[in-house]
Amino acid sequence: AQTVTQSQPEMSVQEAETVTLSCTYDTSESDYYLFWYKQPPSRQMILVIRQEAYKQQNATENRFSVNFQKAAKSFSLKISDSQLGDAAMYFCAYRRRTGNQFYFGTGTSLTVIP
Amino acid sequence: DADVTQTPRNRITKTGKRIMLECSQTKGHDRMYWYRQDPGLGLRLIYYSFDVKDINKGEISDGYSVSRQAQAKFSLSLESAIPNQTALYFCATSDSRTQNTEAFFGQGTRLTVV
C-alpha cells in the first residue's frame, strides 16, 4: 500500500522568508503523480503544485517550488517570500498514474509570523 | 457557483440518527470520492466511484454507505451516527479521461455527532 508521510505537524516562518515543508512517500511504482494541497481556514482544498514522476525537472508555480527526489522518494515544498495568506494546512498527496485513489499525508500546519 | 458542491456545510446530529451528506458536480468528471479529515490523521478515503455502476470501499468504510445516483451525484450516508464519526467530510472528483490529474474538492461538510 502506498503511504505518504509528513513528519512536521507544525511549522512557522517569518513573513518574507522561505520555508520548506517535507514529504516522503512509499511506493513500488515508477510512474505516478505527487501534489501539494493548501487548506486555509476556509477549509477549501486548493491545489498548490503538481509533479509528474517521469519529469526530472522540479515543478514551479510562482513562489512555490518543489524538490522532487525520486530515488529518495522525497517531495518537499518550498515557499519563497512567505506571505500572511500562505498560513494554512498543507497536505502532500500521491496518486499512481494508472491508479484510482489519492493518498494523503497527515498535513503540516504553517504559521506565518508578521 | 462551485464546481463541486456539498450539502449541508455544517450539521449537528444526535447519536443513532441517520444522516445523508450530498455531493454534486458540474465538472463532468467520472470519478468521485468521499474523504474524512480528522486532526492529525489527514484525509482518509471512505468510498470511491468510477461511474454509476462502480462503487468501491476505501480504507475506512465501516459505518458508512454511498449511492451514486447519477454521474454528477454521489451521496454519503451514516446509517446510525456515532460520536467518533464527528469529522470534516470532503467530496472530491477527478477525470480519468484527460490530462487533469488532480482531485477537485467540495467545500467540506463539518459533521458533529452528539
PDB file of C-alpha atoms in Angstrom:
ATOM      1  CA  ALA A   1       0.000   0.000   0.000  1.00  0.00           C
ATOM      2  CA  GLN A   2       1.100   3.497  -0.709  1.00  0.00           C
ATOM      3  CA  THR A   3       1.806   5.748   2.249  1.00  0.00           C
ATOM      4  CA  VAL A   4       2.566   9.425   2.448  1.00  0.00           C
ATOM      5  CA  THR A   5       4.424  10.830   5.454  1.00  0.00           C
ATOM      6  CA  GLN A   6       4.619  14.420   6.579  1.00  0.00           C
ATOM      7  CA  SER A   7       6.880  14.481   9.603  1.00  0.00           C
ATOM      8  CA  GLN A   8       6.343  18.146  10.519  1.00  0.00           C
ATOM      9  CA  PRO A   9       2.928  18.641  12.156  1.00  0.00           C
ATOM     10  CA  GLU A  10       3.608  22.363  12.571  1.00  0.00           C
ATOM     11  CA  MET A  11       5.970  24.880  11.012  1.00  0.00           C
ATOM     12  CA  SER A  12       6.372  28.611  11.271  1.00  0.00           C
ATOM     13  CA  VAL A  13       8.065  31.202   9.106  1.00  0.00           C
ATOM     14  CA  GLN A  14       8.649  34.918   9.263  1.00  0.00           C
ATOM     15  CA  GLU A  15       6.873  36.938   6.640  1.00  0.00           C
ATOM     16  CA  ALA A  16       9.041  37.350   3.506  1.00  0.00           C
ATOM     17  CA  GLU A  17      11.266  34.422   4.490  1.00  0.00           C
ATOM     18  CA  THR A  18      11.490  30.984   2.905  1.00  0.00           C
ATOM     19  CA  VAL A  19      10.173  27.764   4.382  1.00  0.00           C
ATOM     20  CA  THR A  20      10.373  24.142   3.271  1.00  0.00           C
ATOM     21  CA  LEU A  21       7.752  21.536   4.075  1.00  0.00           C
ATOM     22  CA  SER A  22       8.800  17.883   3.925  1.00  0.00           C
ATOM     23  CA  CYS A  23       7.021  14.907   2.448  1.00  0.00           C
ATOM     24  CA  THR A  24       8.134  11.352   1.858  1.00  0.00           C
ATOM     25  CA  TYR A  25       6.178   8.536   0.258  1.00  0.00           C
ATOM     26  CA  ASP A  26       6.421   4.832  -0.177  1.00  0.00           C
ATOM     27  CA  THR A  27       5.667   3.154  -3.478  1.00  0.00           C
ATOM     28  CA  SER A  28       6.893   0.406  -5.743  1.00  0.00           C
ATOM     29  CA  GLU A  29       5.549   2.203  -8.806  1.00  0.00           C
ATOM     30  CA  SER A  30       7.710   4.161 -11.224  1.00  0.00           C
ATOM     31  CA  ASP A  31       5.010   6.340 -12.767  1.00  0.00           C
ATOM     32  CA  TYR A  32       2.884   8.486 -10.511  1.00  0.00           C
ATOM     33  CA  TYR A  33       1.822  11.986  -9.593  1.00  0.00           C
ATOM     34  CA  LEU A  34       2.567  13.994  -6.486  1.00  0.00           C
ATOM     35  CA  PHE A  35       0.645  17.008  -5.246  1.00  0.00           C
ATOM     36  CA  TRP A  36       0.674  19.678  -2.616  1.00  0.00           C
ATOM     37  CA  TYR A  37      -2.688  20.988  -1.473  1.00  0.00           C
ATOM     38  CA  LYS A  38      -3.308  24.026   0.694  1.00  0.00           C
ATOM     39  CA  GLN A  39      -6.191  24.199   3.145  1.00  0.00           C
ATOM     40  CA  PRO A  40      -6.724  27.704   4.572  1.00  0.00           C
ATOM     41  CA  PRO A  41      -9.139  28.371   7.458  1.00  0.00           C
ATOM     42  CA  SER A  42     -11.958  28.472   4.916  1.00  0.00           C
ATOM     43  CA  ARG A  43     -11.254  24.680   4.716  1.00  0.00           C
ATOM     44  CA  GLN A  44     -11.324  24.644   0.928  1.00  0.00           C
ATOM     45  CA  MET A  45      -8.713  22.286  -0.523  1.00  0.00           C
ATOM     46  CA  ILE A  46      -6.655  24.170  -3.108  1.00  0.00           C
ATOM     47  CA  LEU A  47      -4.081  22.603  -5.395  1.00  0.00           C
ATOM     48  CA  VAL A  48      -0.750  24.365  -4.997  1.00  0.00           C
ATOM     49  CA  ILE A  49       1.536  22.371  -7.261  1.00  0.00           C
ATOM     50  CA  ARG A  50       1.768  19.081  -9.107  1.00  0.00           C
ATOM     51  CA  GLN A  51       4.736  16.923 -10.111  1.00  0.00           C
ATOM     52  CA  GLU A  52       4.753  14.073 -12.600  1.00  0.00           C
ATOM     53  CA  ALA A  53       7.251  11.396 -11.618  1.00  0.00           C
ATOM     54  CA  TYR A  54       8.586  10.891 -15.130  1.00  0.00           C
ATOM     55  CA  LYS A  55       9.600  14.547 -15.322  1.00  0.00           C
ATOM     56  CA  GLN A  56      13.017  15.195 -13.857  1.00  0.00           C
ATOM     57  CA  GLN A  57      12.504  18.941 -13.725  1.00  0.00           C
ATOM     58  CA  ASN A  58      11.100  20.236 -10.475  1.00  0.00           C
ATOM     59  CA  ALA A  59       7.721  21.921 -10.775  1.00  0.00           C
ATOM     60  CA  THR A  60       7.405  25.624 -10.007  1.00  0.00           C
ATOM     61  CA  GLU A  61       4.365  27.840  -9.553  1.00  0.00           C
ATOM     62  CA  ASN A  62       5.278  31.443  -8.761  1.00  0.00           C
ATOM     63  CA  ARG A  63       6.605  31.458  -5.170  1.00  0.00           C
ATOM     64  CA  PHE A  64       6.034  27.719  -4.762  1.00  0.00           C
ATOM     65  CA  SER A  65       8.513  25.122  -5.915  1.00  0.00           C
ATOM     66  CA  VAL A  66       9.240  21.510  -5.155  1.00  0.00           C
ATOM     67  CA  ASN A  67      12.357  19.449  -4.643  1.00  0.00           C
ATOM     68  CA  PHE A  68      11.495  16.065  -6.099  1.00  0.00           C
ATOM     69  CA  GLN A  69      13.984  13.344  -5.290  1.00  0.00           C
ATOM     70  CA  LYS A  70      12.627  10.203  -6.929  1.00  0.00           C
ATOM     71  CA  ALA A  71      15.228   7.775  -5.663  1.00  0.00           C
ATOM     72  CA  ALA A  72      14.809   9.027  -2.120  1.00  0.00           C
ATOM     73  CA  LYS A  73      11.010   9.173  -2.512  1.00  0.00           C
ATOM     74  CA  SER A  74      11.016  12.699  -1.229  1.00  0.00           C
ATOM     75  CA  PHE A  75       8.831  15.598  -2.345  1.00  0.00           C
ATOM     76  CA  SER A  76       9.349  18.821  -0.398  1.00  0.00           C
ATOM     77  CA  LEU A  77       7.560  22.120  -0.943  1.00  0.00           C
ATOM     78  CA  LYS A  78       9.463  25.399  -0.787  1.00  0.00           C
ATOM     79  CA  ILE A  79       7.559  28.615  -0.247  1.00  0.00           C
ATOM     80  CA  SER A  80       9.583  31.716  -1.011  1.00  0.00           C
ATOM     81  CA  ASP A  81       8.809  35.243   0.155  1.00  0.00           C
ATOM     82  CA  SER A  82       6.177  33.912   2.554  1.00  0.00           C
ATOM     83  CA  GLN A  83       3.019  35.953   2.860  1.00  0.00           C
ATOM     84  CA  LEU A  84       0.364  36.083   5.558  1.00  0.00           C
ATOM     85  CA  GLY A  85      -2.042  34.433   3.155  1.00  0.00           C
ATOM     86  CA  ASP A  86       0.195  31.376   2.994  1.00  0.00           C
ATOM     87  CA  ALA A  87      -0.842  30.433   6.519  1.00  0.00           C
ATOM     88  CA  ALA A  88      -2.727  27.167   6.139  1.00  0.00           C
ATOM     89  CA  MET A  89      -2.605  23.419   6.495  1.00  0.00           C
ATOM     90  CA  TYR A  90      -0.602  21.831   3.693  1.00  0.00           C
ATOM     91  CA  PHE A  91      -1.173  18.279   2.525  1.00  0.00           C
ATOM     92  CA  CYS A  92       1.094  16.173   0.381  1.00  0.00           C
ATOM     93  CA  ALA A  93      -0.668  13.622  -1.832  1.00  0.00           C
ATOM     94  CA  TYR A  94       0.218  10.763  -4.152  1.00  0.00           C
ATOM     95  CA  ARG A  95      -1.579   9.057  -6.991  1.00  0.00           C
ATOM     96  CA  ARG A  96      -0.354   6.219  -9.144  1.00  0.00           C
ATOM     97  CA  ARG A  97      -0.575   7.201 -12.822  1.00  0.00           C
ATOM     98  CA  THR A  98      -2.957   4.364 -13.648  1.00  0.00           C
ATOM     99  CA  GLY A  99      -4.445   4.296 -10.201  1.00  0.00           C
ATOM    100  CA  ASN A 100      -7.737   5.413  -8.864  1.00  0.00           C
ATOM    101  CA  GLN A 101      -7.021   6.633  -5.378  1.00  0.00           C
ATOM    102  CA  PHE A 102      -5.299   9.651  -3.917  1.00  0.00           C
ATOM    103  CA  TYR A 103      -3.267   9.067  -0.765  1.00  0.00           C
ATOM    104  CA  PHE A 104      -2.757  11.972   1.589  1.00  0.00           C
ATOM    105  CA  GLY A 105      -0.269  12.757   4.317  1.00  0.00           C
ATOM    106  CA  THR A 106      -1.325  13.945   7.766  1.00  0.00           C
ATOM    107  CA  GLY A 107      -0.656  17.578   6.989  1.00  0.00           C
ATOM    108  CA  THR A 108       1.639  20.393   8.130  1.00  0.00           C
ATOM    109  CA  SER A 109       0.154  23.465   9.741  1.00  0.00           C
ATOM    110  CA  LEU A 110       2.067  26.540   8.586  1.00  0.00           C
ATOM    111  CA  THR A 111       2.014  29.756  10.609  1.00  0.00           C
ATOM    112  CA  VAL A 112       3.313  32.962   9.054  1.00  0.00           C
ATOM    113  CA  ILE A 113       4.635  35.452  11.593  1.00  0.00           C
ATOM    114  CA  PRO A 114       4.268  39.126  10.673  1.00  0.00           C
TER     115      PRO A 114
ATOM    116  CA  ASP B   1     -21.002  28.592  -8.433  1.00  0.00           C
ATOM    117  CA  ALA B   2     -18.685  25.940  -7.127  1.00  0.00           C
ATOM    118  CA  ASP B   3     -17.850  23.055  -9.451  1.00  0.00           C
ATOM    119  CA  VAL B   4     -18.172  20.547  -6.608  1.00  0.00           C
ATOM    120  CA  THR B   5     -20.951  21.338  -4.168  1.00  0.00           C
ATOM    121  CA  GLN B   6     -21.547  19.674  -0.843  1.00  0.00           C
ATOM    122  CA  THR B   7     -24.647  19.997   1.283  1.00  0.00           C
ATOM    123  CA  PRO B   8     -25.005  20.720   4.102  1.00  0.00           C
ATOM    124  CA  ARG B   9     -21.898  22.732   5.007  1.00  0.00           C
ATOM    125  CA  ASN B  10     -22.389  22.105   8.694  1.00  0.00           C
ATOM    126  CA  ARG B  11     -24.577  19.647  10.545  1.00  0.00           C
ATOM    127  CA  ILE B  12     -25.136  18.640  14.125  1.00  0.00           C
ATOM    128  CA  THR B  13     -26.935  15.361  14.666  1.00  0.00           C
ATOM    129  CA  LYS B  14     -27.691  13.021  17.524  1.00  0.00           C
ATOM    130  CA  THR B  15     -26.226   9.601  18.136  1.00  0.00           C
ATOM    131  CA  GLY B  16     -28.214   6.910  16.371  1.00  0.00           C
ATOM    132  CA  LYS B  17     -29.705   9.184  13.728  1.00  0.00           C
ATOM    133  CA  ARG B  18     -29.401   8.501  10.028  1.00  0.00           C
ATOM    134  CA  ILE B  19     -27.801  11.294   8.070  1.00  0.00           C
ATOM    135  CA  MET B  20     -27.001  11.840   4.422  1.00  0.00           C
ATOM    136  CA  LEU B  21     -24.337  14.122   3.011  1.00  0.00           C
ATOM    137  CA  GLU B  22     -24.771  15.086  -0.596  1.00  0.00           C
ATOM    138  CA  CYS B  23     -22.341  15.974  -3.318  1.00  0.00           C
ATOM    139  CA  SER B  24     -22.958  17.201  -6.832  1.00  0.00           C
ATOM    140  CA  GLN B  25     -20.524  18.278  -9.515  1.00  0.00           C
ATOM    141  CA  THR B  26     -20.690  20.208 -12.762  1.00  0.00           C
ATOM    142  CA  LYS B  27     -17.219  19.254 -13.950  1.00  0.00           C
ATOM    143  CA  GLY B  28     -18.325  16.200 -15.919  1.00  0.00           C
ATOM    144  CA  HIS B  29     -15.811  14.022 -14.119  1.00  0.00           C
ATOM    145  CA  ASP B  30     -16.326  10.285 -13.944  1.00  0.00           C
ATOM    146  CA  ARG B  31     -14.622   9.619 -10.617  1.00  0.00           C
ATOM    147  CA  MET B  32     -15.988  10.727  -7.283  1.00  0.00           C
ATOM    148  CA  TYR B  33     -14.665  10.235  -3.778  1.00  0.00           C
ATOM    149  CA  TRP B  34     -15.643  10.715  -0.156  1.00  0.00           C
ATOM    150  CA  TYR B  35     -12.888  11.536   2.319  1.00  0.00           C
ATOM    151  CA  ARG B  36     -12.908  12.125   6.018  1.00  0.00           C
ATOM    152  CA  GLN B  37     -10.494  14.592   7.662  1.00  0.00           C
ATOM    153  CA  ASP B  38      -9.514  14.321  11.311  1.00  0.00           C
ATOM    154  CA  PRO B  39      -6.829  16.348  13.105  1.00  0.00           C
ATOM    155  CA  GLY B  40      -3.500  14.578  12.928  1.00  0.00           C
ATOM    156  CA  LEU B  41      -4.811  11.908  10.574  1.00  0.00           C
ATOM    157  CA  GLY B  42      -5.075  13.800   7.311  1.00  0.00           C
ATOM    158  CA  LEU B  43      -7.630  12.747   4.725  1.00  0.00           C
ATOM    159  CA  ARG B  44      -8.743   9.156   4.668  1.00  0.00           C
ATOM    160  CA  LEU B  45     -10.747   7.562   1.889  1.00  0.00           C
ATOM    161  CA  ILE B  46     -14.206   6.278   2.767  1.00  0.00           C
ATOM    162  CA  TYR B  47     -15.615   5.282  -0.646  1.00  0.00           C
ATOM    163  CA  TYR B  48     -14.941   5.981  -4.281  1.00  0.00           C
ATOM    164  CA  SER B  49     -16.828   5.501  -7.517  1.00  0.00           C
ATOM    165  CA  PHE B  50     -15.726   5.388 -11.136  1.00  0.00           C
ATOM    166  CA  ASP B  51     -19.220   5.550 -12.579  1.00  0.00           C
ATOM    167  CA  VAL B  52     -22.784   4.955 -11.519  1.00  0.00           C
ATOM    168  CA  LYS B  53     -22.313   1.184 -11.580  1.00  0.00           C
ATOM    169  CA  ASP B  54     -18.963   1.079  -9.834  1.00  0.00           C
ATOM    170  CA  ILE B  55     -18.655   1.643  -6.085  1.00  0.00           C
ATOM    171  CA  ASN B  56     -15.573   0.741  -4.089  1.00  0.00           C
ATOM    172  CA  LYS B  57     -14.737   0.744  -0.423  1.00  0.00           C
ATOM    173  CA  GLY B  58     -11.877   2.825   0.855  1.00  0.00           C
ATOM    174  CA  GLU B  59      -9.818   2.277   3.967  1.00  0.00           C
ATOM    175  CA  ILE B  60     -12.478   3.359   6.474  1.00  0.00           C
ATOM    176  CA  SER B  61     -15.850   2.350   5.006  1.00  0.00           C
ATOM    177  CA  ASP B  62     -17.312   0.716   8.132  1.00  0.00           C
ATOM    178  CA  GLY B  63     -20.375   2.596   9.332  1.00  0.00           C
ATOM    179  CA  TYR B  64     -20.855   4.377   6.012  1.00  0.00           C
ATOM    180  CA  SER B  65     -22.668   3.698   2.764  1.00  0.00           C
ATOM    181  CA  VAL B  66     -22.811   5.571  -0.528  1.00  0.00           C
ATOM    182  CA  SER B  67     -25.014   5.974  -3.545  1.00  0.00           C
ATOM    183  CA  ARG B  68     -24.038   7.210  -6.997  1.00  0.00           C
ATOM    184  CA  GLN B  69     -27.406   8.400  -8.248  1.00  0.00           C
ATOM    185  CA  ALA B  70     -26.006   9.860 -11.457  1.00  0.00           C
ATOM    186  CA  GLN B  71     -22.614  10.699 -12.827  1.00  0.00           C
ATOM    187  CA  ALA B  72     -22.889  14.094 -11.180  1.00  0.00           C
ATOM    188  CA  LYS B  73     -24.198  12.999  -7.776  1.00  0.00           C
ATOM    189  CA  PHE B  74     -22.580  10.962  -5.034  1.00  0.00           C
ATOM    190  CA  SER B  75     -24.076  10.821  -1.555  1.00  0.00           C
ATOM    191  CA  LEU B  76     -22.665   9.502   1.691  1.00  0.00           C
ATOM    192  CA  SER B  77     -24.886   8.069   4.418  1.00  0.00           C
ATOM    193  CA  LEU B  78     -24.287   7.340   8.042  1.00  0.00           C
ATOM    194  CA  GLU B  79     -26.933   4.766   8.917  1.00  0.00           C
ATOM    195  CA  SER B  80     -26.624   5.235  12.667  1.00  0.00           C
ATOM    196  CA  ALA B  81     -24.336   8.099  13.559  1.00  0.00           C
ATOM    197  CA  ILE B  82     -21.909   7.753  16.444  1.00  0.00           C
ATOM    198  CA  PRO B  83     -19.755  10.431  18.122  1.00  0.00           C
ATOM    199  CA  ASN B  84     -16.477   9.190  16.622  1.00  0.00           C
ATOM    200  CA  GLN B  85     -17.887   9.994  13.193  1.00  0.00           C
ATOM    201  CA  THR B  86     -17.582  13.638  14.104  1.00  0.00           C
ATOM    202  CA  ALA B  87     -15.248  14.981  11.422  1.00  0.00           C
ATOM    203  CA  LEU B  88     -14.861  17.142   8.348  1.00  0.00           C
ATOM    204  CA  TYR B  89     -16.083  15.302   5.258  1.00  0.00           C
ATOM    205  CA  PHE B  90     -14.963  16.072   1.736  1.00  0.00           C
ATOM    206  CA  CYS B  91     -16.320  15.054  -1.607  1.00  0.00           C
ATOM    207  CA  ALA B  92     -13.843  15.113  -4.482  1.00  0.00           C
ATOM    208  CA  THR B  93     -13.833  14.418  -8.201  1.00  0.00           C
ATOM    209  CA  SER B  94     -11.274  13.555 -10.817  1.00  0.00           C
ATOM    210  CA  ASP B  95     -11.330  12.826 -14.532  1.00  0.00           C
ATOM    211  CA  SER B  96      -9.765   9.653 -15.861  1.00  0.00           C
ATOM    212  CA  ARG B  97     -10.060  10.798 -19.472  1.00  0.00           C
ATOM    213  CA  THR B  98      -7.990  13.956 -19.556  1.00  0.00           C
ATOM    214  CA  GLN B  99      -4.580  15.207 -18.528  1.00  0.00           C
ATOM    215  CA  ASN B 100      -6.118  16.856 -15.461  1.00  0.00           C
ATOM    216  CA  THR B 101      -4.720  14.536 -12.875  1.00  0.00           C
ATOM    217  CA  GLU B 102      -5.585  16.181  -9.586  1.00  0.00           C
ATOM    218  CA  ALA B 103      -8.613  15.827  -7.358  1.00  0.00           C
ATOM    219  CA  PHE B 104     -11.083  18.705  -7.123  1.00  0.00           C
ATOM    220  CA  PHE B 105     -12.746  19.172  -3.770  1.00  0.00           C
ATOM    221  CA  GLY B 106     -16.021  20.473  -2.452  1.00  0.00           C
ATOM    222  CA  GLN B 107     -16.145  22.954   0.401  1.00  0.00           C
ATOM    223  CA  GLY B 108     -16.448  20.234   3.025  1.00  0.00           C
ATOM    224  CA  THR B 109     -19.190  19.293   5.481  1.00  0.00           C
ATOM    225  CA  ARG B 110     -18.496  19.721   9.163  1.00  0.00           C
ATOM    226  CA  LEU B 111     -20.426  16.964  10.919  1.00  0.00           C
ATOM    227  CA  THR B 112     -20.843  16.843  14.677  1.00  0.00           C
ATOM    228  CA  VAL B 113     -22.479  13.827  16.326  1.00  0.00           C
ATOM    229  CA  VAL B 114     -23.627  14.490  19.885  1.00  0.00           C
TER     230      VAL B 114
END
